[in-house]
Amino acid sequence: MRWRHVEIFDAICRGGSLTQAAQLLHISQPAASKMLATAEMQLGFRLFDRVRGRLIPTREASILAPYVARLHQNLDDVSRLARNLRSHHEGLWRIGSSPAFGLELLPVALSRCRQAHPAMSFELRTHHSGELLQALETRDLDMVMSFDQGESSGVQQQVLAHTELVHVTLPGVAPLRHWEEMAERAFIALDADDPVGAMVEDLLQSYVPDVAPFMRVQTHYVACGLVLQQVGEALVDLVTARAMQGRGLAIHRLPEPLPIPVSILTAHDDAGSGSRERVLDHIRQALLECRFPD
């Protein structure tokens, strides 16, 4: 089955007739009819039955249809990738990040970078890891900033710096002196699929295995927001905690330091450039300045 046969098959499925298919493909109706006849001859079975002036897919065509739809989706992905490769230039950087970095750290870093390099421009998207990795693979993003340390095919990873896990409460609430005290507190847990959430889950399992969190949330800043609403306490990354501190959040050190690596992910065949390193220098500096409050 050649690509032109795939095109006529898809066009008839969408249009319902040879006339509509011909219009979709910008060809004549006789040419569309000939393409369909050739496709059916090569396949060895009918693709459509004519019913009351419309072409209705046969059983065989209905089985083929989802595979043809996937072919078109793959072609759309290739077309989008080609557009992105054509439009990319040294001055535009499309950066994706987990929501934690989009609250304050990346806006600060990119603002400084823009001041230092006025010719640069940026697109910033915040999303969760799966969506960000997909956008990186199709070149919809140039780099992704994440806590995720899991390996992924087609992606190279560079640890940029480290932040740390911290305990956030309302002002006046005592910090944790020992891990076992978590059993006496109402903790809001992060989603276990989140890299930091998995770290917190390991802590709970190690020190208070019989205590289940009464609430789980997907993002760090939602956990902080619930703390501010007097719902409970949380263990989150320092970057998010510092961004939320101005709203009245108290930040405490943990009984022992727990570093969290911050990584930059890029496509496996991205050789890098001086321009990208200048962007990363500003992000790295912003991370280094995001220290535990005095």
PDB file of C-alpha atoms in Angstrom, residues 32 57 219 285:
ATOM      1  CA  ALA A  32      -9.540   9.905  -6.916  1.00  0.00           C
ATOM      2  CA  PRO A  57     -15.841   1.306   4.993  1.00  0.00           C
ATOM      3  CA  THR A 219       2.705  19.614  42.786  1.00  0.00           C
ATOM      4  CA  GLN A 285      23.611  31.026  39.561  1.00  0.00           C
TER       5      GLN A 285
END
